[in-house]
PDB file of C-alpha atoms in Angstrom:
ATOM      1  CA  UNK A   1     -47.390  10.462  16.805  1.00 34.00           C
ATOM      2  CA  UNK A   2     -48.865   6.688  17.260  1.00 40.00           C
ATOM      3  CA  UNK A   3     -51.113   6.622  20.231  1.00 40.00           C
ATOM      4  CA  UNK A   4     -49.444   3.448  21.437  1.00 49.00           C
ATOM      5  CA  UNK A   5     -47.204   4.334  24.725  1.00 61.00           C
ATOM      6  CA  UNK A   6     -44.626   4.643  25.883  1.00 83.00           C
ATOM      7  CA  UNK A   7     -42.727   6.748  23.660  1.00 95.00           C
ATOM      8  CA  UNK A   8     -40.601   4.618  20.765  1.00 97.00           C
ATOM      9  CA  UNK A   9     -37.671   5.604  19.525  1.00 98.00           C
ATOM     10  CA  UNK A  10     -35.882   3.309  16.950  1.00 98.00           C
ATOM     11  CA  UNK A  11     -32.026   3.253  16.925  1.00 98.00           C
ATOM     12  CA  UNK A  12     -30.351   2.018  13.838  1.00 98.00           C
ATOM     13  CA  UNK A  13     -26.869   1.265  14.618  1.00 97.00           C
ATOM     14  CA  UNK A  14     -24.058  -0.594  13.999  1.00 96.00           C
ATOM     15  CA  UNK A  15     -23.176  -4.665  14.716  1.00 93.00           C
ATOM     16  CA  UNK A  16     -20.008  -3.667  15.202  1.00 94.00           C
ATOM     17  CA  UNK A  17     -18.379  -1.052  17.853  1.00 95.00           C
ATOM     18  CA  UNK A  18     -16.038   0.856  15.563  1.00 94.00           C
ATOM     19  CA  UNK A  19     -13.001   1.604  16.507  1.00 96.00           C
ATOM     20  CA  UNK A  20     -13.468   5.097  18.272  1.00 97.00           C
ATOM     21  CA  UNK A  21     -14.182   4.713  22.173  1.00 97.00           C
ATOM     22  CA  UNK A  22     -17.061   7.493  21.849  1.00 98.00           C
ATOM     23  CA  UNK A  23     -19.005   5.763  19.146  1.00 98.00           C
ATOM     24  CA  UNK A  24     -19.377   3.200  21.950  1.00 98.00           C
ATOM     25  CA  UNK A  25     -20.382   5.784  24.876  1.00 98.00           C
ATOM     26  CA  UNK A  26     -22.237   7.656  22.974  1.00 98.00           C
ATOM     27  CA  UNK A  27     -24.730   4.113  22.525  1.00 98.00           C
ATOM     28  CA  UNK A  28     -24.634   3.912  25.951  1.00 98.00           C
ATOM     29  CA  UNK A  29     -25.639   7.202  26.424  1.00 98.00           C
ATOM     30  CA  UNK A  30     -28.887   7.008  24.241  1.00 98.00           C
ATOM     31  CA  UNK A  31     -29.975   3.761  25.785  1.00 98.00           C
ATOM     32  CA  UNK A  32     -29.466   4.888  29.303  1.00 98.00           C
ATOM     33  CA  UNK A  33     -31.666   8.243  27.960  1.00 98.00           C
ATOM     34  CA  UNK A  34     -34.083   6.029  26.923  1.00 98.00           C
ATOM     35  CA  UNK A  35     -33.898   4.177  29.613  1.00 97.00           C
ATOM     36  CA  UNK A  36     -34.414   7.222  32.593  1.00 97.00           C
ATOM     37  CA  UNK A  37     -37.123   8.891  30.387  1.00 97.00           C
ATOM     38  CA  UNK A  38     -39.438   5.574  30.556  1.00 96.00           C
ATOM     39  CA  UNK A  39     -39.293   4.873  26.795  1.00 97.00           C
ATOM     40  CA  UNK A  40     -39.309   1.728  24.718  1.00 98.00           C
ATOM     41  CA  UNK A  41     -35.918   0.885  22.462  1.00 98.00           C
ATOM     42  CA  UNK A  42     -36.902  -0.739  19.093  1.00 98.00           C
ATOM     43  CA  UNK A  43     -33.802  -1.541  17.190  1.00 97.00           C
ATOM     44  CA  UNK A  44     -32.513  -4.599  14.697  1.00 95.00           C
ATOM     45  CA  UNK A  45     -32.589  -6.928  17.959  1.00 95.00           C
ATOM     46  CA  UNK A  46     -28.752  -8.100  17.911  1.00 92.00           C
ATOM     47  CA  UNK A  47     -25.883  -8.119  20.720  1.00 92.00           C
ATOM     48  CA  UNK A  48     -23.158  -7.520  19.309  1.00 92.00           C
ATOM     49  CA  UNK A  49     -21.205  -4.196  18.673  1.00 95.00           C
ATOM     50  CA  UNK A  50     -22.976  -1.036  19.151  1.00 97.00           C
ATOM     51  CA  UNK A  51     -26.907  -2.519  18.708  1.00 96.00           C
ATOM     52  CA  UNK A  52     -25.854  -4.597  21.906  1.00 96.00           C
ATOM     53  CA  UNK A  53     -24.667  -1.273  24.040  1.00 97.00           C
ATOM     54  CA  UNK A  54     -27.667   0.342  23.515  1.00 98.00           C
ATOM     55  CA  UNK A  55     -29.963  -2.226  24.281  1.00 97.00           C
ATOM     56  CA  UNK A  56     -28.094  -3.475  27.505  1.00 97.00           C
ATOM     57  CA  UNK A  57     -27.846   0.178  28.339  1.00 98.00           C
ATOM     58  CA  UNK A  58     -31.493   0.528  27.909  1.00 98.00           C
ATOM     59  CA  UNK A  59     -32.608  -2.341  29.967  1.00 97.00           C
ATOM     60  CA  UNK A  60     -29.621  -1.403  33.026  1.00 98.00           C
ATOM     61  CA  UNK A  61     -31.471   1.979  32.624  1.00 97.00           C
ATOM     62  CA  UNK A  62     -35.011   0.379  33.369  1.00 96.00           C
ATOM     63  CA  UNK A  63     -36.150   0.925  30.235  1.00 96.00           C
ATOM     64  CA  UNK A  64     -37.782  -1.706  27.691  1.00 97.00           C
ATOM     65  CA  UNK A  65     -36.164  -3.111  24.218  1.00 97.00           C
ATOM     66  CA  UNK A  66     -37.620  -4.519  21.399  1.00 97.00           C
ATOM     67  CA  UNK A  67     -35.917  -6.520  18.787  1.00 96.00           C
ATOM     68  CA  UNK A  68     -36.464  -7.466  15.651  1.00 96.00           C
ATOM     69  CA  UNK A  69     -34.095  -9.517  13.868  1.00 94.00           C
ATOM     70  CA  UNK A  70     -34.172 -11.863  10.509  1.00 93.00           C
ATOM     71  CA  UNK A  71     -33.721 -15.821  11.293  1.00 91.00           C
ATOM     72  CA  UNK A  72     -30.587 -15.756   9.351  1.00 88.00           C
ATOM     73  CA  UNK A  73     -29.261 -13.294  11.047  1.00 87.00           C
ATOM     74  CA  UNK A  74     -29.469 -14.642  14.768  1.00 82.00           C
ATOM     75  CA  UNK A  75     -26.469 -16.338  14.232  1.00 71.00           C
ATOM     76  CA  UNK A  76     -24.404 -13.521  12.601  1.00 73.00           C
ATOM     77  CA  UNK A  77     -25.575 -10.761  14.729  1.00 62.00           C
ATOM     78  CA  UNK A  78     -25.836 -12.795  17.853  1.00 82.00           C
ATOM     79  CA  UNK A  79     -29.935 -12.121  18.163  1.00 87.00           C
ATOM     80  CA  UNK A  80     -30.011 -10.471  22.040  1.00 91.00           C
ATOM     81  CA  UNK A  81     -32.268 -13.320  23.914  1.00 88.00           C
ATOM     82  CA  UNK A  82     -32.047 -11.183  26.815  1.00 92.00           C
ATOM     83  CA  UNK A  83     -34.826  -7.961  25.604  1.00 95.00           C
ATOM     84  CA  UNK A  84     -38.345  -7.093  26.965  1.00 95.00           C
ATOM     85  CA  UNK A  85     -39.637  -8.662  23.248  1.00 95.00           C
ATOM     86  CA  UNK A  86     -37.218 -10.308  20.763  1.00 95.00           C
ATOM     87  CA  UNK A  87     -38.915 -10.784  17.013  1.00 95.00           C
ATOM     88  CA  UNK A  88     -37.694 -13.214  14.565  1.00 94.00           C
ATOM     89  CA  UNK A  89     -38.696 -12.479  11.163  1.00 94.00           C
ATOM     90  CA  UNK A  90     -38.642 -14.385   7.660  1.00 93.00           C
ATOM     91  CA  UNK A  91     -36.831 -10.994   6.013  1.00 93.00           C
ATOM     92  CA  UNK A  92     -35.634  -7.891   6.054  1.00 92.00           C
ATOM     93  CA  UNK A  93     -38.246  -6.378   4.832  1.00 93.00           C
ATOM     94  CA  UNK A  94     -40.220  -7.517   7.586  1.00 94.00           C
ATOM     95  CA  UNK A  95     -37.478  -6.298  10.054  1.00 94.00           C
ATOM     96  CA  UNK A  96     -37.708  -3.114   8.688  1.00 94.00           C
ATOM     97  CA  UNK A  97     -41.472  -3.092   8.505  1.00 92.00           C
ATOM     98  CA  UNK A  98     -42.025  -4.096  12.126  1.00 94.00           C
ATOM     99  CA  UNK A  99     -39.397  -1.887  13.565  1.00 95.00           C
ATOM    100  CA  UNK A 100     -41.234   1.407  11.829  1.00 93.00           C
ATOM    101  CA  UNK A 101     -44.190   0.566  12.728  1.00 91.00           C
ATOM    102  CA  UNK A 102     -43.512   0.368  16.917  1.00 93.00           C
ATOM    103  CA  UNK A 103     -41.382   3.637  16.258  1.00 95.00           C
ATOM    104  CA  UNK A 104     -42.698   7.236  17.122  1.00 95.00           C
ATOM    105  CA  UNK A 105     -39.349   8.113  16.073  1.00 97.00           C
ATOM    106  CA  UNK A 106     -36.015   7.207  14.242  1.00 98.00           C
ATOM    107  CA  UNK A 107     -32.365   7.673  15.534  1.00 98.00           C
ATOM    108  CA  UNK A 108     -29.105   6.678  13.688  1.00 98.00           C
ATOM    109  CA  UNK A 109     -25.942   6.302  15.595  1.00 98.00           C
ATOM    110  CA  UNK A 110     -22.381   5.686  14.051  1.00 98.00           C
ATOM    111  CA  UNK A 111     -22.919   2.512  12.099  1.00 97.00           C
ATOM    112  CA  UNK A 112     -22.450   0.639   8.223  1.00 97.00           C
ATOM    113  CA  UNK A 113     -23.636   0.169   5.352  1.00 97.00           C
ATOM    114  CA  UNK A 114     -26.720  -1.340   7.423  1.00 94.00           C
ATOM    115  CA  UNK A 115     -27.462   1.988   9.252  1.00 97.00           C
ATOM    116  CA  UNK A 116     -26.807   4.063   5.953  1.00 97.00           C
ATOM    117  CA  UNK A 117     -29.645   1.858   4.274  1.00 96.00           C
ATOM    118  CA  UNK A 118     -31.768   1.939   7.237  1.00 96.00           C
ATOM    119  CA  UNK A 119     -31.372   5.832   7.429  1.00 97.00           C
ATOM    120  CA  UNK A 120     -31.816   6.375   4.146  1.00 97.00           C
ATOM    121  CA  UNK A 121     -34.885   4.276   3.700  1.00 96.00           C
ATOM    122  CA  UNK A 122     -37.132   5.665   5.799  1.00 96.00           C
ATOM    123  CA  UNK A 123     -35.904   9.578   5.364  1.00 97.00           C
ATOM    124  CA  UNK A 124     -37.380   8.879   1.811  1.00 96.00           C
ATOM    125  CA  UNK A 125     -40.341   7.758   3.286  1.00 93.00           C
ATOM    126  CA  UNK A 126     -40.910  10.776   5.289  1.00 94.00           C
ATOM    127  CA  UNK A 127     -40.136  13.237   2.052  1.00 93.00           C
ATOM    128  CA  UNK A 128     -42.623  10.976   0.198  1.00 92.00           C
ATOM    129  CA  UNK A 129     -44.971  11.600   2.686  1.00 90.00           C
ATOM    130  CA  UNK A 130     -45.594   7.903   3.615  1.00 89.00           C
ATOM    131  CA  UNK A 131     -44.903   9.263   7.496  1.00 91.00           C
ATOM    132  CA  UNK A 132     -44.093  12.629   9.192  1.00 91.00           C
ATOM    133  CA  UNK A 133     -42.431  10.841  12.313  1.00 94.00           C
ATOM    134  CA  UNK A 134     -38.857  12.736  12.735  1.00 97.00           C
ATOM    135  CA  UNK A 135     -35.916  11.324  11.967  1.00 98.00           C
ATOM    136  CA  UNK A 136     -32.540  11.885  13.588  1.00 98.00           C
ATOM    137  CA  UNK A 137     -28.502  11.710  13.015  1.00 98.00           C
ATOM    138  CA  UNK A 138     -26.526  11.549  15.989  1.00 98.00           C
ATOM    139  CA  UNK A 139     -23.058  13.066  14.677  1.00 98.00           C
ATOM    140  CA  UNK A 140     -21.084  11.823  17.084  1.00 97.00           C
ATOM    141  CA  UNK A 141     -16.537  12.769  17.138  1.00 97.00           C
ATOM    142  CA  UNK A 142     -17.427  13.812  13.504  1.00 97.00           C
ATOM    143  CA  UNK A 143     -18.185  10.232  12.225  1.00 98.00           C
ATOM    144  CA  UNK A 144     -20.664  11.673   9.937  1.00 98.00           C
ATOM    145  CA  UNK A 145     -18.966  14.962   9.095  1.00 98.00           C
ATOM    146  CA  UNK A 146     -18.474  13.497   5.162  1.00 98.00           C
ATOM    147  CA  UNK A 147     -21.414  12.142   4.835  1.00 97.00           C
ATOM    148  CA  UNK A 148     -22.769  16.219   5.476  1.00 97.00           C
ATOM    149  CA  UNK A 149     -20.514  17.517   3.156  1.00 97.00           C
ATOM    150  CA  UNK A 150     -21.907  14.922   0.480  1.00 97.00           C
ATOM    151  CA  UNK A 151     -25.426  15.788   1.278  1.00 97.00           C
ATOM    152  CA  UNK A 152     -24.603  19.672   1.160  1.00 96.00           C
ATOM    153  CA  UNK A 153     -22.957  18.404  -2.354  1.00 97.00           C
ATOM    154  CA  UNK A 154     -26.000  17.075  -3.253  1.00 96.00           C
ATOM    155  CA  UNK A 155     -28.580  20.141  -2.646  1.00 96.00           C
ATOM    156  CA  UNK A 156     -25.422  22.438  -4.540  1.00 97.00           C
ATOM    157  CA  UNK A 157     -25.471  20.327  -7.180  1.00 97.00           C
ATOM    158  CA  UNK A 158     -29.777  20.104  -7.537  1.00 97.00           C
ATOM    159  CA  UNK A 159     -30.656  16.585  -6.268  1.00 96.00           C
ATOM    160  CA  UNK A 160     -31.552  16.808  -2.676  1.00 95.00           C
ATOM    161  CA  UNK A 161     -33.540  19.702  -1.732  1.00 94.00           C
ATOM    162  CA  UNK A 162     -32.978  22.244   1.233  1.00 95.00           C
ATOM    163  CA  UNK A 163     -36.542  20.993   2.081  1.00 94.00           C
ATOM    164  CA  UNK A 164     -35.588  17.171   2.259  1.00 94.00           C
ATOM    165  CA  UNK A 165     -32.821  17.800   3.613  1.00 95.00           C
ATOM    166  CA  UNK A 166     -34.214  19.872   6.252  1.00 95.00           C
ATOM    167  CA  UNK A 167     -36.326  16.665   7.536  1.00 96.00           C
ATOM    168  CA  UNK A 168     -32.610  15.183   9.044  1.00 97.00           C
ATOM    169  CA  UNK A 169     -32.311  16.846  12.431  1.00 98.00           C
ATOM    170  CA  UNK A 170     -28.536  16.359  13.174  1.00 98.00           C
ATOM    171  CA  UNK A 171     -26.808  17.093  16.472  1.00 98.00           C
ATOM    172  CA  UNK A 172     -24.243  15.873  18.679  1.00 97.00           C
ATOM    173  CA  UNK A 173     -25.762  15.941  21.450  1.00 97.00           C
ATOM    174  CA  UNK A 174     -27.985  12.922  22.394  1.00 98.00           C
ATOM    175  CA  UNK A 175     -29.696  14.367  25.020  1.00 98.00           C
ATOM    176  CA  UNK A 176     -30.830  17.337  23.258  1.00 98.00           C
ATOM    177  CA  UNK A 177     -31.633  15.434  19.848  1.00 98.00           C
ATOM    178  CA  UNK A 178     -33.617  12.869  21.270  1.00 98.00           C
ATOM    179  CA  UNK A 179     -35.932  15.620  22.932  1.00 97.00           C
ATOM    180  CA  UNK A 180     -35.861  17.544  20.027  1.00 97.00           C
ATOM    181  CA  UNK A 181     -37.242  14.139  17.992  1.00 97.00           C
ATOM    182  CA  UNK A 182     -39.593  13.761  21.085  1.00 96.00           C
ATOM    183  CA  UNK A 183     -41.164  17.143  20.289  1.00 95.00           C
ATOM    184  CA  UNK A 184     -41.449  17.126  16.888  1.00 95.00           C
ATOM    185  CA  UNK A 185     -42.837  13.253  16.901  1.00 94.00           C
ATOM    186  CA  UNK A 186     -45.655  14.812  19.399  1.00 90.00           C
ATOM    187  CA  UNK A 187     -47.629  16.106  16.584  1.00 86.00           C
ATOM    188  CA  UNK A 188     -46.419  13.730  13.811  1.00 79.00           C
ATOM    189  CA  UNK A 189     -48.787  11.131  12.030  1.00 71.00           C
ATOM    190  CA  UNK A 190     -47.951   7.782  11.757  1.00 68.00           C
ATOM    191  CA  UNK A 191     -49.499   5.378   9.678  1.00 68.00           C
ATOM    192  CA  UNK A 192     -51.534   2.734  10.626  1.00 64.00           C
ATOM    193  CA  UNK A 193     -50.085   0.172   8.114  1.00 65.00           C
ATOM    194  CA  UNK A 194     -46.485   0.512   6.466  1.00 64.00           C
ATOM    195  CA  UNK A 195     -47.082  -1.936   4.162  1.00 62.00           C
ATOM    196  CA  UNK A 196     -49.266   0.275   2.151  1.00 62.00           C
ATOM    197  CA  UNK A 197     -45.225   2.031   1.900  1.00 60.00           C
TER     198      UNK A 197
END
């Protein structure tokens, strides 16, 4: 785990709120966590949809939240002025870049094509070996019940392994995931520099 306190956990989400109620509590649930357990929020910076919940929820919670959002998106995604520290960045790839490296850990909620990249991105960078910081799916009213099956498709039919696939720790439970990513980012490594990744 960085040395760097307090405890980071970085949400990817969606900029939308979906059109299930609990996809919607369930943000506000992981940014009030966050929030009563003294941590710091780093997501994609935005105010809209379910990025906005969890960051308002956060700060309500008196925790902090960082943002870090692209310059071409503060228009689209309605960059939150209203966070402890709000980023504005040439690119995505510098979005991406800065958010993993103020992270001790990673947390996807219900979100789009976004989230899936996000998600995806740096769980390849942990079976690489480019970080050992846990990463977590928050499975919330079955939202990501397909995407499951896929991956259990996937080790069946020999291109994910049980081992990669092993460092996703799912639940549906936010409080228990987000201690369980707390525990296991306690003896993780994180790198000084991701843009060695």
């Amino acid at each position: 785990m960085s040395t760097h306190a307090p405890f980071s956990l970085c949400v990817y989400c969606g900029s939308r709120s979906g059109t299930d109620p609990a996809h919607e509590a369930a943000a506000r649930r992981v940014g009030t966590l966050i929030g009563e357990r003294g941590w710091r929020l780093v997501y994609g910076g935005g105010r809209a949809g379910l990025m906005g919940v969890v960051a308002d929820a956060t700060l309500e919670a008196g925790g902090t939240a960082v943002g870090v959002i692209p310059q071409a998106l503060m228009s689209r995604e309605l960059g939150h002025t209203g966070l402890t520290e709000l980023h504005v960045v040439d690119t995505m790839h510098q979005r991406k870049q800065m958010m993993a490296e103020r992270a001790s850990a990673f947390l996807a909620l219900p979100g789009g094509i976004g989230t899936f990249e996000e998600l995806f991105e740096v769980w390849t960078w942990r079976q690489l070996g480019y970080h050992d910081q846990p990463i977590g799916l928050l499975n919330v009213a079955g939202y990501y019940d397909d995407l499951l099956a896929f991956l259990a498709r996937s080790i069946d039919s020999g291109f994910l392994s049980t081992a990669q696939h092993e460092l996703l720790n799912v639940g549906d439970d936010a409080a228990a995931l987000l201690t369980q990513l707390a525990s296991l980012a306690a003896t993780a490594h994180r790198p000084d520099d991701y843009r060695s990744i």
